[in-house]
C-alpha cells in the first residue's frame, strides 16, 4: 500500500510541477492573447514554448523567430517579419515596434504600432494608420516558401 501511495503522490507532484512551469513560461501566443491581441498576428514559425521571447516588467519585449518570414494578408498587403522583433506591449497596444514591415507602393515600411479598437486592429506606419477587422488575424499565417518570395 505504501508504494502505491508514493506512486500516486509522485504523479500528483509531477502534474502540479508541469502546470506551474507552464504558467511561468507562457508561449508568445498566450502572452499576446493576455494583452488583448489575436495570436494570428504572429506567424506559425514561433516556437510553442516560453523560451523564444523575453518580456520585461515594463512591457519591453524581444521575440526571436527561427527565420525571416513573409506572408500575404488576404486581399491586402505583403508583410515581413525579421528574425528578431522588439517593442513594448501593454493592454491592447503594441508600440515602438521594430522588425515588422509592410510592402506598400513598392516600398517596405516599418509598422510602428498596433492597437485594438473595438473589433478592429489599427496599424500605425509612420504618420499613417489603417484599420483591419481583428477577425482577419485569428489564424496564424504561414510563411511563404523561398520560391514564392
mmCIF file of C-alpha atoms in Angstrom:
data_model
loop_
_atom_site.group_PDB
_atom_site.id
_atom_site.type_symbol
_atom_site.label_atom_id
_atom_site.label_comp_id
_atom_site.label_asym_id
_atom_site.label_seq_id
_atom_site.Cartn_x
_atom_site.Cartn_y
_atom_site.Cartn_z
ATOM 1 C CA UNK A 1 0.000 0.000 0.000
ATOM 2 C CA UNK A 2 2.810 2.413 0.791
ATOM 3 C CA UNK A 3 4.387 2.063 -2.682
ATOM 4 C CA UNK A 4 1.053 2.799 -4.411
ATOM 5 C CA UNK A 5 0.536 5.936 -2.291
ATOM 6 C CA UNK A 6 4.087 7.014 -3.099
ATOM 7 C CA UNK A 7 3.470 6.489 -6.836
ATOM 8 C CA UNK A 8 0.188 8.428 -6.634
ATOM 9 C CA UNK A 9 1.780 11.337 -4.723
ATOM 10 C CA UNK A 10 4.706 11.389 -7.143
ATOM 11 C CA UNK A 11 2.274 11.552 -10.071
ATOM 12 C CA UNK A 12 0.336 14.423 -8.441
ATOM 13 C CA UNK A 13 3.556 16.311 -7.688
ATOM 14 C CA UNK A 14 4.805 15.904 -11.267
ATOM 15 C CA UNK A 15 1.459 17.087 -12.679
ATOM 16 C CA UNK A 16 1.434 20.115 -10.375
ATOM 17 C CA UNK A 17 5.034 20.958 -11.281
ATOM 18 C CA UNK A 18 4.327 20.773 -15.034
ATOM 19 C CA UNK A 19 1.324 23.103 -14.596
ATOM 20 C CA UNK A 20 3.408 25.543 -12.547
ATOM 21 C CA UNK A 21 6.175 25.526 -15.170
ATOM 22 C CA UNK A 22 3.651 26.083 -17.984
ATOM 23 C CA UNK A 23 2.168 29.053 -16.115
ATOM 24 C CA UNK A 24 5.614 30.568 -15.578
ATOM 25 C CA UNK A 25 6.570 30.274 -19.271
ATOM 26 C CA UNK A 26 3.525 31.008 -21.408
ATOM 27 C CA UNK A 27 4.028 30.892 -25.161
ATOM 28 C CA UNK A 28 4.386 34.111 -27.146
ATOM 29 C CA UNK A 29 0.876 33.456 -28.483
ATOM 30 C CA UNK A 30 -0.507 33.237 -24.928
ATOM 31 C CA UNK A 31 1.255 36.450 -23.921
ATOM 32 C CA UNK A 32 -0.177 38.231 -26.949
ATOM 33 C CA UNK A 33 -3.693 36.997 -26.095
ATOM 34 C CA UNK A 34 -3.317 38.053 -22.461
ATOM 35 C CA UNK A 35 -2.845 41.641 -23.693
ATOM 36 C CA UNK A 36 -5.982 41.506 -25.859
ATOM 37 C CA UNK A 37 -4.484 40.669 -29.263
ATOM 38 C CA UNK A 38 -5.351 37.777 -31.571
ATOM 39 C CA UNK A 39 -2.467 35.320 -31.766
ATOM 40 C CA UNK A 40 -2.776 35.403 -35.566
ATOM 41 C CA UNK A 41 -0.538 38.468 -35.509
ATOM 42 C CA UNK A 42 2.359 36.020 -35.213
ATOM 43 C CA UNK A 43 3.340 33.551 -37.937
ATOM 44 C CA UNK A 44 3.342 29.817 -37.312
ATOM 45 C CA UNK A 45 7.129 29.662 -37.062
ATOM 46 C CA UNK A 46 7.114 30.971 -33.492
ATOM 47 C CA UNK A 47 8.155 28.209 -31.102
ATOM 48 C CA UNK A 48 5.486 26.807 -28.815
ATOM 49 C CA UNK A 49 7.497 27.441 -25.688
ATOM 50 C CA UNK A 50 8.206 30.348 -23.435
ATOM 51 C CA UNK A 51 11.853 30.386 -24.494
ATOM 52 C CA UNK A 52 11.542 32.281 -27.785
ATOM 53 C CA UNK A 53 10.976 35.696 -26.236
ATOM 54 C CA UNK A 54 11.896 37.933 -23.333
ATOM 55 C CA UNK A 55 9.398 40.216 -21.622
ATOM 56 C CA UNK A 56 10.394 42.829 -19.054
ATOM 57 C CA UNK A 57 8.111 44.139 -16.320
ATOM 58 C CA UNK A 58 7.752 47.453 -18.204
ATOM 59 C CA UNK A 59 6.370 45.593 -21.265
ATOM 60 C CA UNK A 60 9.547 45.744 -23.353
ATOM 61 C CA UNK A 61 9.886 42.520 -25.326
ATOM 62 C CA UNK A 62 12.106 40.745 -27.823
ATOM 63 C CA UNK A 63 10.792 37.864 -29.898
ATOM 64 C CA UNK A 64 13.153 35.534 -31.747
ATOM 65 C CA UNK A 65 11.907 33.704 -34.843
ATOM 66 C CA UNK A 66 13.722 30.797 -36.398
ATOM 67 C CA UNK A 67 13.946 32.752 -39.681
ATOM 68 C CA UNK A 68 12.691 35.821 -41.525
ATOM 69 C CA UNK A 69 9.097 35.336 -42.607
ATOM 70 C CA UNK A 70 6.995 36.890 -45.376
ATOM 71 C CA UNK A 71 3.294 36.322 -45.897
ATOM 72 C CA UNK A 72 0.313 37.963 -47.549
ATOM 73 C CA UNK A 73 -2.659 39.314 -45.664
ATOM 74 C CA UNK A 74 -5.581 38.099 -47.830
ATOM 75 C CA UNK A 75 -6.800 40.787 -50.250
ATOM 76 C CA UNK A 76 -4.338 43.215 -48.758
ATOM 77 C CA UNK A 77 -0.584 43.647 -48.230
ATOM 78 C CA UNK A 78 2.583 41.612 -48.019
ATOM 79 C CA UNK A 79 4.109 41.580 -44.518
ATOM 80 C CA UNK A 80 7.659 40.724 -43.476
ATOM 81 C CA UNK A 81 8.816 39.661 -40.004
ATOM 82 C CA UNK A 82 12.545 39.841 -39.278
ATOM 83 C CA UNK A 83 14.091 37.081 -37.235
ATOM 84 C CA UNK A 84 14.027 39.429 -34.234
ATOM 85 C CA UNK A 85 11.049 41.595 -33.324
ATOM 86 C CA UNK A 86 11.005 44.040 -30.447
ATOM 87 C CA UNK A 87 8.757 46.664 -28.954
ATOM 88 C CA UNK A 88 6.640 47.476 -25.929
ATOM 89 C CA UNK A 89 3.383 45.703 -25.152
ATOM 90 C CA UNK A 90 0.582 46.896 -22.889
ATOM 91 C CA UNK A 91 -3.128 46.052 -22.805
ATOM 92 C CA UNK A 92 -4.445 46.388 -26.380
ATOM 93 C CA UNK A 93 -1.363 48.307 -27.539
ATOM 94 C CA UNK A 94 1.941 47.421 -29.203
ATOM 95 C CA UNK A 95 4.301 50.359 -29.719
ATOM 96 C CA UNK A 96 7.903 51.123 -30.656
ATOM 97 C CA UNK A 97 7.807 48.060 -32.891
ATOM 98 C CA UNK A 98 10.905 47.008 -34.756
ATOM 99 C CA UNK A 99 11.236 44.069 -37.133
ATOM 100 C CA UNK A 100 7.763 44.082 -38.751
ATOM 101 C CA UNK A 101 7.251 45.784 -42.102
ATOM 102 C CA UNK A 102 4.582 46.029 -44.779
ATOM 103 C CA UNK A 103 5.035 46.367 -48.536
ATOM 104 C CA UNK A 104 3.112 49.396 -49.850
ATOM 105 C CA UNK A 105 3.700 51.110 -53.194
ATOM 106 C CA UNK A 106 6.973 49.257 -53.910
ATOM 107 C CA UNK A 107 8.486 50.248 -50.561
ATOM 108 C CA UNK A 108 8.853 48.307 -47.293
ATOM 109 C CA UNK A 109 7.524 50.434 -44.407
ATOM 110 C CA UNK A 110 8.082 49.658 -40.728
ATOM 111 C CA UNK A 111 4.930 49.009 -38.705
ATOM 112 C CA UNK A 112 5.468 51.247 -35.679
ATOM 113 C CA UNK A 113 2.477 50.225 -33.577
ATOM 114 C CA UNK A 114 -0.726 48.190 -33.402
ATOM 115 C CA UNK A 115 -3.727 48.981 -31.217
ATOM 116 C CA UNK A 116 -7.027 47.257 -30.594
ATOM 117 C CA UNK A 117 -10.007 49.485 -31.352
ATOM 118 C CA UNK A 118 -13.221 47.554 -30.715
ATOM 119 C CA UNK A 119 -13.355 44.744 -33.280
ATOM 120 C CA UNK A 120 -10.528 46.245 -35.342
ATOM 121 C CA UNK A 121 -6.759 46.366 -35.229
ATOM 122 C CA UNK A 122 -5.219 49.711 -36.131
ATOM 123 C CA UNK A 123 -1.744 49.545 -37.685
ATOM 124 C CA UNK A 124 0.459 52.621 -37.422
ATOM 125 C CA UNK A 125 3.000 53.187 -40.206
ATOM 126 C CA UNK A 126 4.751 56.493 -39.668
ATOM 127 C CA UNK A 127 2.103 59.238 -39.694
ATOM 128 C CA UNK A 128 -0.438 56.919 -41.366
ATOM 129 C CA UNK A 129 -2.757 54.301 -39.931
ATOM 130 C CA UNK A 130 -5.082 51.661 -41.322
ATOM 131 C CA UNK A 131 -7.761 49.565 -39.614
ATOM 132 C CA UNK A 132 -8.436 45.906 -40.317
ATOM 133 C CA UNK A 133 -11.001 43.586 -38.729
ATOM 134 C CA UNK A 134 -9.400 41.581 -35.907
ATOM 135 C CA UNK A 135 -11.121 38.521 -37.401
ATOM 136 C CA UNK A 136 -8.530 38.665 -40.203
ATOM 137 C CA UNK A 137 -5.916 37.691 -37.608
ATOM 138 C CA UNK A 138 -7.481 34.638 -35.996
ATOM 139 C CA UNK A 139 -5.329 32.133 -37.889
ATOM 140 C CA UNK A 140 -1.552 32.244 -37.716
ATOM 141 C CA UNK A 141 -0.165 32.975 -41.189
ATOM 142 C CA UNK A 142 2.174 30.579 -42.948
ATOM 143 C CA UNK A 143 5.443 31.955 -44.227
ATOM 144 C CA UNK A 144 5.857 31.966 -47.990
ATOM 145 C CA UNK A 145 8.356 29.480 -49.337
ATOM 146 C CA UNK A 146 11.554 30.856 -50.863
ATOM 147 C CA UNK A 147 10.158 30.275 -54.375
ATOM 148 C CA UNK A 148 7.068 32.397 -53.582
ATOM 149 C CA UNK A 149 9.032 35.349 -52.177
#
